[in-house]
Amino acid sequence: MRSDEHEVAEEPQKQDGRKEDVERQLHKLRRRLDGIDDKIVALLSERQTEVEQIIAFKKAHSLPVYHPAREENLISRLRQQGRKVGLDPDFVEELYRRVLRQSRVEQTAHMARRGVRAGATVVSVGGNGAMGRYFCRWFADAGYRIRVLGRQDWSEADARCKDADLALVSVPIEVTTEVIARLGPYLPIECVLADVTSIKGPPLEAMLQAHNGPVVGLHPLFGPTTSTLDKQIVVATPGRNASSCQWLLDQFAAWGSIVIQADAGEHDDIMGVVQALRHFATFAFGQFLRLKDIDLHRTLDFSSPIYRLELVMVGRLFAQDPSLYAEIIFASPERRALIKDYVRCLNDNLTMLGRGDKALFCEEFKKSAKWFASFSEQAIRESSYLIDKLIERF
Amino acid sequence: MRSDEHEVAEEPQKQDGRKEDVERQLHKLRRRLDGIDDKIVALLSERQTEVEQIIAFKKAHSLPVYHPAREENLISRLRQQGRKVGLDPDFVEELYRRVLRQSRVEQTAHMARRGVRAGATVVSVGGNGAMGRYFCRWFADAGYRIRVLGRQDWSEADARCKDADLALVSVPIEVTTEVIARLGPYLPIECVLADVTSIKGPPLEAMLQAHNGPVVGLHPLFGPTTSTLDKQIVVATPGRNASSCQWLLDQFAAWGSIVIQADAGEHDDIMGVVQALRHFATFAFGQFLRLKDIDLHRTLDFSSPIYRLELVMVGRLFAQDPSLYAEIIFASPERRALIKDYVRCLNDNLTMLGRGDKALFCEEFKKSAKWFASFSEQAIRESSYLIDKLIERF
């Protein structure tokens, strides 16, 4: 039974015939809409086939697959096209961003199998952990030869490191420097030594100490559940002989990642804020909701999209591995000091709260607003987009 | 000059002819893709026209416009259709969610002009403020007669309230109860009295005191910059004679809003968390970034999507009116007490941080994880969706 029928509150007998008629006409209109949708889906499939042909062609001629300028031109053209036929250009742009992302994901999926140095030998140190296994899969798919050096395998270290082109260390943060020191003597001089630890200072120093060949520190800003590396960030902190390490960075770029260069000190300072402080703030907010035993599901009934967005980020954190967050937050004395400063800064607001001092709040607010001013346009644009997406979907 | 050309690092002279050929072929492939895109845009425009016809038809036959079940059927059908022609069904679903939202927005834009009680008289008390002006526009577009009762207009209160069907109070929170008390004597007994204050206890009580006719407290969870009311939440706290207030709630529903019923006490408790606590936490995080003078733009270069998402929410807050947030945070002694508890709860983590006690952190984390468990699947699903959207767009 159509739910429409409940809504027409007229005398049943007299209206039956007319109602059937209305239903029939509405059905006809909807069938026309369905016909259009079928054509759109068919065209999307045709489009996908064309994109596959272009990829094959580019591959055959060693042309780069991703072409940002072409994407922007395409969007501009279709916005105009849309406006001409009475569509909201923002609507057309959003749809096509999604379409283009889909083809990019497909393209990089193809590219995953393209090794920048296919055939080279990668020793995955800690290759049985989640992150180690993850990278083994990517390198293996790209045609590299993989050897795993796990915790139990040190008696075989000599054989496993022989003629290695890359030793990639992905072990827990607290044993990283120790593992690197132990690994060093087994590596051929021309082998690239790299790690994927979330802090970069101490591991990089340890690598430079342990190995005289090329060294680069990496911090991939994603976890082992990320299905595509499209636009995922990898921070690279140069150690020694950057040109010999370049192929490794090119490999990440070929997988779709964005490689950002920084020195280890800058990386660690910024990550204190981006990861440690941010995660701690989220942890503390969730901890408080639990201690107060707030009715989460009822808060969601009432929630503005902003609260909902924040709450799903809190829920996301607590759905993950505690030790991962403990490692990030407690990684260094500097980080712990930063977080303590943050708590103290919150404390400084207690007097204002106690006195109900709105004027002081507004004054502090305005200072921060001024400080954030250069970011505010971007913040509004991106957050409005996210809020729209949240409203659209859930 | 095409950016591709830089990438083909071969001997220039010998390759010129072949390169031109490759360019020509690529151009041909791209033209085919462009042709498909043109067809898709044309079909989207056709689709929009069909939707407009369906709206007109429904309007003419007094049928409800929004039809959730029909939407879900359509999505299921197109997912299947997509799968048949080799498309990722999630991709098809996401595209169509966007398409359907667009037609919903268009439909409600049409409906905005459909008044549930068109012709009725609405007195907008505080109608010169941002929120007052906003609602005046919506009611006027829906065919209501609008009279504004501003701060300067009390000498005319008698005339403006005569035969009013609704008095809608949208004045600053600190004068709400006072304005309501002053307004009461002017209202006809059958007039609906409603307010849009972000706390509900004291204003509702004041309305029941001041007026013996129908009373309902409203809290629209959106601001005067919201361009569509589609799926925007309005909390309704019943006061007196709910059936006489129903048309007002129906009007919000006709505009696309979702009306949630709650009693004033529950509303105020939950909003303490959803608004006051959440905004304070965001305020304090931004305040700390300023005090530490962190290089925001550099943190964004390095940022994971999660940090970026959080940071744009912080930036968004500081792009708005401080007094709005001061009002929400300082609205009641209960709210200030809640926030003070939050700061104290953060303090309790200082010893753990000082000692670098990872074990205690993990223990606390696990307790919270258990507490959040019933929410975690939803949190992962929604946050992953948002992160994908962020990566896709920016």
mmCIF file of C-alpha atoms in Angstrom, chain B residues 46-388:
data_model
loop_
_atom_site.group_PDB
_atom_site.id
_atom_site.type_symbol
_atom_site.label_atom_id
_atom_site.label_comp_id
_atom_site.label_asym_id
_atom_site.label_seq_id
_atom_site.Cartn_x
_atom_site.Cartn_y
_atom_site.Cartn_z
ATOM 1 C CA GLU B 46 15.522 16.838 -17.922
ATOM 2 C CA ARG B 47 15.184 15.127 -14.564
ATOM 3 C CA GLN B 48 14.759 18.467 -12.829
ATOM 4 C CA THR B 49 11.962 19.402 -15.212
ATOM 5 C CA GLU B 50 10.192 16.099 -14.539
ATOM 6 C CA VAL B 51 10.510 16.643 -10.795
ATOM 7 C CA GLU B 52 8.956 20.094 -11.159
ATOM 8 C CA GLN B 53 6.023 18.544 -12.983
ATOM 9 C CA ILE B 54 5.556 15.954 -10.259
ATOM 10 C CA ILE B 55 5.578 18.706 -7.630
ATOM 11 C CA ALA B 56 2.984 20.701 -9.541
ATOM 12 C CA PHE B 57 0.860 17.589 -9.901
ATOM 13 C CA LYS B 58 1.100 16.733 -6.206
ATOM 14 C CA LYS B 59 0.304 20.294 -5.239
ATOM 15 C CA ALA B 60 -2.748 20.314 -7.481
ATOM 16 C CA HIS B 61 -3.982 17.093 -5.823
ATOM 17 C CA SER B 62 -2.952 18.016 -2.255
ATOM 18 C CA LEU B 63 -0.577 15.058 -2.046
ATOM 19 C CA PRO B 64 2.426 15.100 0.309
ATOM 20 C CA VAL B 65 5.592 16.058 -1.494
ATOM 21 C CA TYR B 66 8.297 14.234 0.431
ATOM 22 C CA HIS B 67 8.080 10.484 0.281
ATOM 23 C CA PRO B 68 10.885 8.721 2.192
ATOM 24 C CA ALA B 69 9.854 5.198 1.178
ATOM 25 C CA ARG B 70 9.863 6.107 -2.511
ATOM 26 C CA GLU B 71 13.389 7.536 -2.069
ATOM 27 C CA GLU B 72 14.692 4.343 -0.499
ATOM 28 C CA ASN B 73 13.109 2.214 -3.239
ATOM 29 C CA LEU B 74 14.669 4.401 -5.877
ATOM 30 C CA ILE B 75 18.109 4.092 -4.262
ATOM 31 C CA SER B 76 17.805 0.293 -4.003
ATOM 32 C CA ARG B 77 16.720 0.015 -7.600
ATOM 33 C CA LEU B 78 19.587 2.171 -8.876
ATOM 34 C CA ARG B 79 22.145 0.329 -6.747
ATOM 35 C CA GLN B 80 21.066 -2.893 -8.450
ATOM 36 C CA GLN B 81 20.987 -1.239 -11.842
ATOM 37 C CA GLY B 82 24.497 0.093 -11.238
ATOM 38 C CA ARG B 83 25.824 -3.283 -10.162
ATOM 39 C CA LYS B 84 24.436 -4.828 -13.348
ATOM 40 C CA VAL B 85 26.401 -2.399 -15.535
ATOM 41 C CA GLY B 86 29.644 -2.728 -13.555
ATOM 42 C CA LEU B 87 29.396 0.336 -11.292
ATOM 43 C CA ASP B 88 30.200 0.397 -7.580
ATOM 44 C CA PRO B 89 26.725 0.487 -5.956
ATOM 45 C CA ASP B 90 27.983 2.726 -3.115
ATOM 46 C CA PHE B 91 29.121 5.202 -5.718
ATOM 47 C CA VAL B 92 25.698 5.162 -7.386
ATOM 48 C CA GLU B 93 23.990 5.557 -4.013
ATOM 49 C CA GLU B 94 26.119 8.533 -3.004
ATOM 50 C CA LEU B 95 25.508 10.285 -6.306
ATOM 51 C CA TYR B 96 21.782 9.764 -6.052
ATOM 52 C CA ARG B 97 21.588 10.889 -2.427
ATOM 53 C CA ARG B 98 22.941 14.170 -3.727
ATOM 54 C CA VAL B 99 20.514 14.221 -6.658
ATOM 55 C CA LEU B 100 17.562 13.486 -4.367
ATOM 56 C CA ARG B 101 18.600 16.127 -1.910
ATOM 57 C CA GLN B 102 18.632 18.630 -4.732
ATOM 58 C CA SER B 103 15.068 17.796 -5.699
ATOM 59 C CA ARG B 104 13.991 17.838 -2.048
ATOM 60 C CA VAL B 105 15.439 21.312 -1.629
ATOM 61 C CA GLU B 106 13.604 22.427 -4.751
ATOM 62 C CA GLN B 107 10.399 20.833 -3.532
ATOM 63 C CA THR B 108 10.548 22.498 -0.127
ATOM 64 C CA ALA B 109 11.405 25.811 -1.800
ATOM 65 C CA HIS B 110 8.086 25.452 -3.608
ATOM 66 C CA MET B 111 6.399 24.402 -0.384
ATOM 67 C CA ALA B 112 7.762 27.405 1.526
ATOM 68 C CA ARG B 113 5.085 29.365 -0.218
ATOM 69 C CA ARG B 114 2.407 26.957 0.990
ATOM 70 C CA GLY B 115 1.108 28.234 4.307
ATOM 71 C CA VAL B 116 -0.575 25.744 6.610
ATOM 72 C CA ARG B 117 -2.689 28.679 7.787
ATOM 73 C CA ALA B 118 -1.955 31.207 5.070
ATOM 74 C CA GLY B 119 -3.603 34.518 5.756
ATOM 75 C CA ALA B 120 -3.256 34.167 9.525
ATOM 76 C CA THR B 121 -1.626 37.052 11.401
ATOM 77 C CA VAL B 122 1.821 36.600 12.924
ATOM 78 C CA VAL B 123 3.183 39.153 15.385
ATOM 79 C CA SER B 124 6.959 38.936 15.361
ATOM 80 C CA VAL B 125 8.118 40.169 18.764
ATOM 81 C CA GLY B 126 11.740 41.231 18.343
ATOM 82 C CA GLY B 127 11.206 41.062 14.606
ATOM 83 C CA ASN B 128 14.050 43.460 13.908
ATOM 84 C CA GLY B 129 16.727 41.066 15.230
ATOM 85 C CA ALA B 130 18.485 38.559 12.963
ATOM 86 C CA MET B 131 16.348 35.599 14.006
ATOM 87 C CA GLY B 132 13.165 37.685 14.004
ATOM 88 C CA ARG B 133 13.801 38.951 10.478
ATOM 89 C CA TYR B 134 14.611 35.424 9.368
ATOM 90 C CA PHE B 135 11.270 34.017 10.521
ATOM 91 C CA CYS B 136 9.362 37.027 9.194
ATOM 92 C CA ARG B 137 10.694 36.148 5.752
ATOM 93 C CA TRP B 138 9.629 32.491 6.007
ATOM 94 C CA PHE B 139 6.137 33.332 7.257
ATOM 95 C CA ALA B 140 5.671 36.125 4.734
ATOM 96 C CA ASP B 141 6.736 33.814 1.875
ATOM 97 C CA ALA B 142 4.150 31.295 3.094
ATOM 98 C CA GLY B 143 1.377 33.855 2.835
ATOM 99 C CA TYR B 144 1.023 34.975 6.467
ATOM 100 C CA ARG B 145 0.351 38.560 7.436
ATOM 101 C CA ILE B 146 3.321 39.868 9.407
ATOM 102 C CA ARG B 147 3.346 42.598 12.058
ATOM 103 C CA VAL B 148 6.607 43.459 13.769
ATOM 104 C CA LEU B 149 6.666 44.488 17.431
ATOM 105 C CA GLY B 150 10.139 45.878 18.027
ATOM 106 C CA ARG B 151 11.776 47.431 21.062
ATOM 107 C CA GLN B 152 10.475 50.889 20.092
ATOM 108 C CA ASP B 153 6.929 49.803 19.275
ATOM 109 C CA TRP B 154 5.318 49.166 22.665
ATOM 110 C CA SER B 155 3.080 52.200 22.404
ATOM 111 C CA GLU B 156 1.438 50.420 19.455
ATOM 112 C CA ALA B 157 1.340 46.994 21.082
ATOM 113 C CA ASP B 158 -2.441 46.991 21.346
ATOM 114 C CA ALA B 159 -3.001 47.576 17.636
ATOM 115 C CA ARG B 160 -0.290 45.156 16.538
ATOM 116 C CA CYS B 161 -1.560 42.305 18.692
ATOM 117 C CA LYS B 162 -5.213 42.748 17.756
ATOM 118 C CA ASP B 163 -6.673 39.526 16.240
ATOM 119 C CA ALA B 164 -3.186 37.973 16.148
ATOM 120 C CA ASP B 165 -3.088 34.205 15.528
ATOM 121 C CA LEU B 166 0.527 33.773 16.624
ATOM 122 C CA ALA B 167 2.931 35.853 18.695
ATOM 123 C CA LEU B 168 6.473 34.634 18.088
ATOM 124 C CA VAL B 169 9.043 35.927 20.558
ATOM 125 C CA SER B 170 12.628 36.074 19.245
ATOM 126 C CA VAL B 171 14.524 38.438 21.527
ATOM 127 C CA PRO B 172 17.898 38.078 23.301
ATOM 128 C CA ILE B 173 17.854 35.402 25.988
ATOM 129 C CA GLU B 174 18.473 37.807 28.885
ATOM 130 C CA VAL B 175 15.306 39.818 28.214
ATOM 131 C CA THR B 176 13.044 36.943 27.089
ATOM 132 C CA THR B 177 11.034 36.476 30.292
ATOM 133 C CA GLU B 178 10.667 40.218 30.790
ATOM 134 C CA VAL B 179 9.408 40.761 27.213
ATOM 135 C CA ILE B 180 6.977 37.853 27.565
ATOM 136 C CA ALA B 181 5.535 39.286 30.792
ATOM 137 C CA ARG B 182 5.041 42.642 29.110
ATOM 138 C CA LEU B 183 3.494 41.106 25.989
ATOM 139 C CA GLY B 184 0.936 38.811 27.683
ATOM 140 C CA PRO B 185 -1.842 41.361 28.435
ATOM 141 C CA TYR B 186 -2.028 42.446 24.776
ATOM 142 C CA LEU B 187 -2.702 38.972 23.333
ATOM 143 C CA PRO B 188 -6.177 37.704 22.339
ATOM 144 C CA ILE B 189 -7.032 34.554 24.285
ATOM 145 C CA GLU B 190 -7.007 32.282 21.211
ATOM 146 C CA CYS B 191 -3.590 33.546 20.008
ATOM 147 C CA VAL B 192 -0.712 31.027 20.086
ATOM 148 C CA LEU B 193 2.230 32.319 22.120
ATOM 149 C CA ALA B 194 5.619 30.814 21.192
ATOM 150 C CA ASP B 195 9.284 31.715 21.660
ATOM 151 C CA VAL B 196 12.488 30.584 19.945
ATOM 152 C CA THR B 197 14.934 30.929 22.859
ATOM 153 C CA SER B 198 17.724 28.348 23.161
ATOM 154 C CA ILE B 199 16.739 27.519 26.744
ATOM 155 C CA LYS B 200 13.195 26.462 27.392
ATOM 156 C CA GLY B 201 12.454 26.227 31.156
ATOM 157 C CA PRO B 202 12.168 29.886 32.241
ATOM 158 C CA PRO B 203 10.655 31.221 28.970
ATOM 159 C CA LEU B 204 7.973 28.508 28.939
ATOM 160 C CA GLU B 205 7.053 29.260 32.538
ATOM 161 C CA ALA B 206 6.914 32.959 31.760
ATOM 162 C CA MET B 207 4.633 32.320 28.762
ATOM 163 C CA LEU B 208 2.238 30.186 30.832
ATOM 164 C CA GLN B 209 2.111 32.965 33.431
ATOM 165 C CA ALA B 210 1.612 35.793 30.971
ATOM 166 C CA HIS B 211 -0.972 34.235 28.658
ATOM 167 C CA ASN B 212 -3.973 31.995 29.303
ATOM 168 C CA GLY B 213 -4.285 30.778 25.694
ATOM 169 C CA PRO B 214 -2.240 28.176 23.732
ATOM 170 C CA VAL B 215 1.496 28.152 24.519
ATOM 171 C CA VAL B 216 4.415 26.261 22.992
ATOM 172 C CA GLY B 217 8.180 26.744 23.414
ATOM 173 C CA LEU B 218 10.341 26.263 20.324
ATOM 174 C CA HIS B 219 14.066 25.888 19.891
ATOM 175 C CA PRO B 220 15.102 25.914 16.232
ATOM 176 C CA LEU B 221 18.572 24.306 16.085
ATOM 177 C CA PHE B 222 19.766 26.535 13.305
ATOM 178 C CA GLY B 223 20.695 30.126 12.775
ATOM 179 C CA PRO B 224 19.525 32.918 10.509
ATOM 180 C CA THR B 225 22.087 31.994 7.828
ATOM 181 C CA THR B 226 20.451 28.621 7.093
ATOM 182 C CA SER B 227 19.129 28.821 3.553
ATOM 183 C CA THR B 228 16.903 25.734 3.595
ATOM 184 C CA LEU B 229 15.009 24.238 6.530
ATOM 185 C CA ASP B 230 15.325 20.777 4.942
ATOM 186 C CA LYS B 231 15.925 18.271 7.773
ATOM 187 C CA GLN B 232 16.723 21.067 10.234
ATOM 188 C CA ILE B 233 15.631 20.254 13.771
ATOM 189 C CA VAL B 234 13.107 22.244 15.823
ATOM 190 C CA VAL B 235 12.556 21.139 19.428
ATOM 191 C CA ALA B 236 8.988 21.800 20.607
ATOM 192 C CA THR B 237 8.239 21.926 24.350
ATOM 193 C CA PRO B 238 4.475 21.835 24.910
ATOM 194 C CA GLY B 239 2.984 24.437 27.237
ATOM 195 C CA ARG B 240 -0.815 24.601 26.997
ATOM 196 C CA ASN B 241 -3.506 23.500 24.524
ATOM 197 C CA ALA B 242 -1.259 21.499 22.195
ATOM 198 C CA SER B 243 -3.965 20.959 19.557
ATOM 199 C CA SER B 244 -4.309 24.719 19.006
ATOM 200 C CA CYS B 245 -0.532 24.952 18.542
ATOM 201 C CA GLN B 246 -0.362 22.056 16.076
ATOM 202 C CA TRP B 247 -0.659 24.188 12.927
ATOM 203 C CA LEU B 248 2.548 25.998 13.885
ATOM 204 C CA LEU B 249 4.450 22.706 14.168
ATOM 205 C CA ASP B 250 2.861 21.588 10.889
ATOM 206 C CA GLN B 251 4.126 24.772 9.277
ATOM 207 C CA PHE B 252 7.708 23.938 10.299
ATOM 208 C CA ALA B 253 7.216 20.399 8.959
ATOM 209 C CA ALA B 254 5.890 21.850 5.679
ATOM 210 C CA TRP B 255 9.131 23.830 5.406
ATOM 211 C CA GLY B 256 11.059 20.547 5.674
ATOM 212 C CA SER B 257 12.030 20.763 9.370
ATOM 213 C CA ILE B 258 11.964 17.832 11.746
ATOM 214 C CA VAL B 259 9.977 18.658 14.893
ATOM 215 C CA ILE B 260 11.141 16.854 18.065
ATOM 216 C CA GLN B 261 8.910 16.933 21.166
ATOM 217 C CA ALA B 262 10.429 17.150 24.644
ATOM 218 C CA ASP B 263 9.631 18.679 27.997
ATOM 219 C CA ALA B 264 11.449 21.854 28.870
ATOM 220 C CA GLY B 265 13.573 20.285 31.628
ATOM 221 C CA GLU B 266 14.841 17.470 29.422
ATOM 222 C CA HIS B 267 15.536 19.949 26.640
ATOM 223 C CA ASP B 268 17.601 22.195 28.886
ATOM 224 C CA ASP B 269 19.633 19.304 30.341
ATOM 225 C CA ILE B 270 20.463 17.887 26.938
ATOM 226 C CA MET B 271 21.254 21.262 25.405
ATOM 227 C CA GLY B 272 23.723 21.851 28.217
ATOM 228 C CA VAL B 273 25.747 19.040 26.661
ATOM 229 C CA VAL B 274 24.869 19.446 22.983
ATOM 230 C CA GLN B 275 25.452 23.187 22.875
ATOM 231 C CA ALA B 276 27.040 24.715 25.975
ATOM 232 C CA LEU B 277 29.617 22.017 26.758
ATOM 233 C CA ARG B 278 30.476 21.285 23.138
ATOM 234 C CA HIS B 279 30.889 24.953 22.239
ATOM 235 C CA PHE B 280 32.960 25.598 25.344
ATOM 236 C CA ALA B 281 35.291 22.711 24.486
ATOM 237 C CA THR B 282 35.703 24.079 20.970
ATOM 238 C CA PHE B 283 36.245 27.610 22.297
ATOM 239 C CA ALA B 284 38.916 26.397 24.741
ATOM 240 C CA PHE B 285 40.756 24.402 22.078
ATOM 241 C CA GLY B 286 40.925 27.431 19.797
ATOM 242 C CA GLN B 287 41.948 29.680 22.673
ATOM 243 C CA PHE B 288 44.859 27.354 23.413
ATOM 244 C CA LEU B 289 46.020 27.290 19.772
ATOM 245 C CA ARG B 290 46.062 31.082 19.854
ATOM 246 C CA LEU B 291 47.919 31.309 23.171
ATOM 247 C CA LYS B 292 50.556 28.893 21.836
ATOM 248 C CA ASP B 293 50.552 30.807 18.523
ATOM 249 C CA ILE B 294 50.534 27.561 16.525
ATOM 250 C CA ASP B 295 51.134 27.897 12.769
ATOM 251 C CA LEU B 296 47.638 26.856 11.634
ATOM 252 C CA HIS B 297 48.328 26.723 7.919
ATOM 253 C CA ARG B 298 51.393 24.573 8.401
ATOM 254 C CA THR B 299 49.449 22.176 10.637
ATOM 255 C CA LEU B 300 46.982 21.813 7.761
ATOM 256 C CA ASP B 301 49.773 20.791 5.370
ATOM 257 C CA PHE B 302 50.511 17.911 7.695
ATOM 258 C CA SER B 303 47.037 17.183 8.792
ATOM 259 C CA SER B 304 45.087 13.986 8.818
ATOM 260 C CA PRO B 305 41.473 14.460 7.678
ATOM 261 C CA ILE B 306 40.404 14.068 11.326
ATOM 262 C CA TYR B 307 42.446 17.049 12.486
ATOM 263 C CA ARG B 308 41.328 19.077 9.511
ATOM 264 C CA LEU B 309 37.711 18.285 10.266
ATOM 265 C CA GLU B 310 38.148 19.337 13.903
ATOM 266 C CA LEU B 311 40.064 22.470 12.990
ATOM 267 C CA VAL B 312 37.457 23.718 10.533
ATOM 268 C CA MET B 313 34.838 23.349 13.279
ATOM 269 C CA VAL B 314 37.010 25.483 15.590
ATOM 270 C CA GLY B 315 37.548 28.052 12.845
ATOM 271 C CA ARG B 316 33.800 28.084 12.150
ATOM 272 C CA LEU B 317 32.981 28.921 15.772
ATOM 273 C CA PHE B 318 35.315 31.901 15.836
ATOM 274 C CA ALA B 319 33.831 33.243 12.608
ATOM 275 C CA GLN B 320 30.518 33.833 14.411
ATOM 276 C CA ASP B 321 29.007 36.207 16.925
ATOM 277 C CA PRO B 322 30.663 35.938 20.401
ATOM 278 C CA SER B 323 27.518 37.058 22.239
ATOM 279 C CA LEU B 324 25.549 34.167 20.737
ATOM 280 C CA TYR B 325 27.994 31.704 22.312
ATOM 281 C CA ALA B 326 28.194 33.657 25.564
ATOM 282 C CA GLU B 327 24.403 33.414 25.816
ATOM 283 C CA ILE B 328 24.413 29.681 25.223
ATOM 284 C CA ILE B 329 27.296 28.911 27.599
ATOM 285 C CA PHE B 330 26.229 31.235 30.416
ATOM 286 C CA ALA B 331 22.493 30.568 30.036
ATOM 287 C CA SER B 332 21.983 29.034 33.479
ATOM 288 C CA PRO B 333 23.880 28.174 36.677
ATOM 289 C CA GLU B 334 23.431 24.462 35.801
ATOM 290 C CA ARG B 335 25.288 24.925 32.546
ATOM 291 C CA ARG B 336 28.169 26.738 34.153
ATOM 292 C CA ALA B 337 28.388 24.012 36.790
ATOM 293 C CA LEU B 338 28.480 21.355 34.055
ATOM 294 C CA ILE B 339 31.337 23.096 32.289
ATOM 295 C CA LYS B 340 33.239 23.536 35.535
ATOM 296 C CA ASP B 341 32.878 19.792 36.127
ATOM 297 C CA TYR B 342 34.286 19.210 32.670
ATOM 298 C CA VAL B 343 37.370 21.309 33.408
ATOM 299 C CA ARG B 344 37.838 19.475 36.710
ATOM 300 C CA CYS B 345 37.559 16.145 34.929
ATOM 301 C CA LEU B 346 40.362 17.227 32.577
ATOM 302 C CA ASN B 347 42.431 18.195 35.607
ATOM 303 C CA ASP B 348 42.119 14.712 36.994
ATOM 304 C CA ASN B 349 44.186 13.547 34.031
ATOM 305 C CA LEU B 350 47.174 15.731 34.987
ATOM 306 C CA THR B 351 48.756 13.163 37.313
ATOM 307 C CA MET B 352 48.466 10.501 34.622
ATOM 308 C CA LEU B 353 50.146 12.842 32.139
ATOM 309 C CA GLY B 354 52.849 13.839 34.615
ATOM 310 C CA ARG B 355 53.729 10.228 35.340
ATOM 311 C CA GLY B 356 53.481 9.196 31.685
ATOM 312 C CA ASP B 357 51.110 6.494 32.873
ATOM 313 C CA LYS B 358 50.099 4.769 29.627
ATOM 314 C CA ALA B 359 48.495 1.858 31.476
ATOM 315 C CA LEU B 360 46.091 4.179 33.295
ATOM 316 C CA PHE B 361 45.324 5.956 30.033
ATOM 317 C CA CYS B 362 44.477 2.629 28.353
ATOM 318 C CA GLU B 363 42.312 1.616 31.303
ATOM 319 C CA GLU B 364 40.339 4.874 31.156
ATOM 320 C CA PHE B 365 40.149 4.557 27.396
ATOM 321 C CA LYS B 366 38.698 1.059 27.617
ATOM 322 C CA LYS B 367 36.059 2.130 30.137
ATOM 323 C CA SER B 368 34.956 4.886 27.783
ATOM 324 C CA ALA B 369 35.098 2.524 24.787
ATOM 325 C CA LYS B 370 32.739 0.168 26.591
ATOM 326 C CA TRP B 371 30.433 3.033 27.440
ATOM 327 C CA PHE B 372 30.436 4.215 23.802
ATOM 328 C CA ALA B 373 30.016 0.692 22.397
ATOM 329 C CA SER B 374 26.364 0.988 21.352
ATOM 330 C CA PHE B 375 27.267 4.080 19.342
ATOM 331 C CA SER B 376 30.517 2.922 17.779
ATOM 332 C CA GLU B 377 29.194 1.356 14.596
ATOM 333 C CA GLN B 378 27.224 4.488 13.764
ATOM 334 C CA ALA B 379 30.191 6.689 14.682
ATOM 335 C CA ILE B 380 32.540 4.806 12.376
ATOM 336 C CA ARG B 381 30.043 4.793 9.526
ATOM 337 C CA GLU B 382 29.220 8.492 9.741
ATOM 338 C CA SER B 383 32.756 9.705 10.432
ATOM 339 C CA SER B 384 34.191 7.566 7.613
ATOM 340 C CA TYR B 385 31.623 9.053 5.288
ATOM 341 C CA LEU B 386 32.573 12.588 6.357
ATOM 342 C CA ILE B 387 36.285 11.905 6.051
ATOM 343 C CA ASP B 388 35.734 10.525 2.559
#
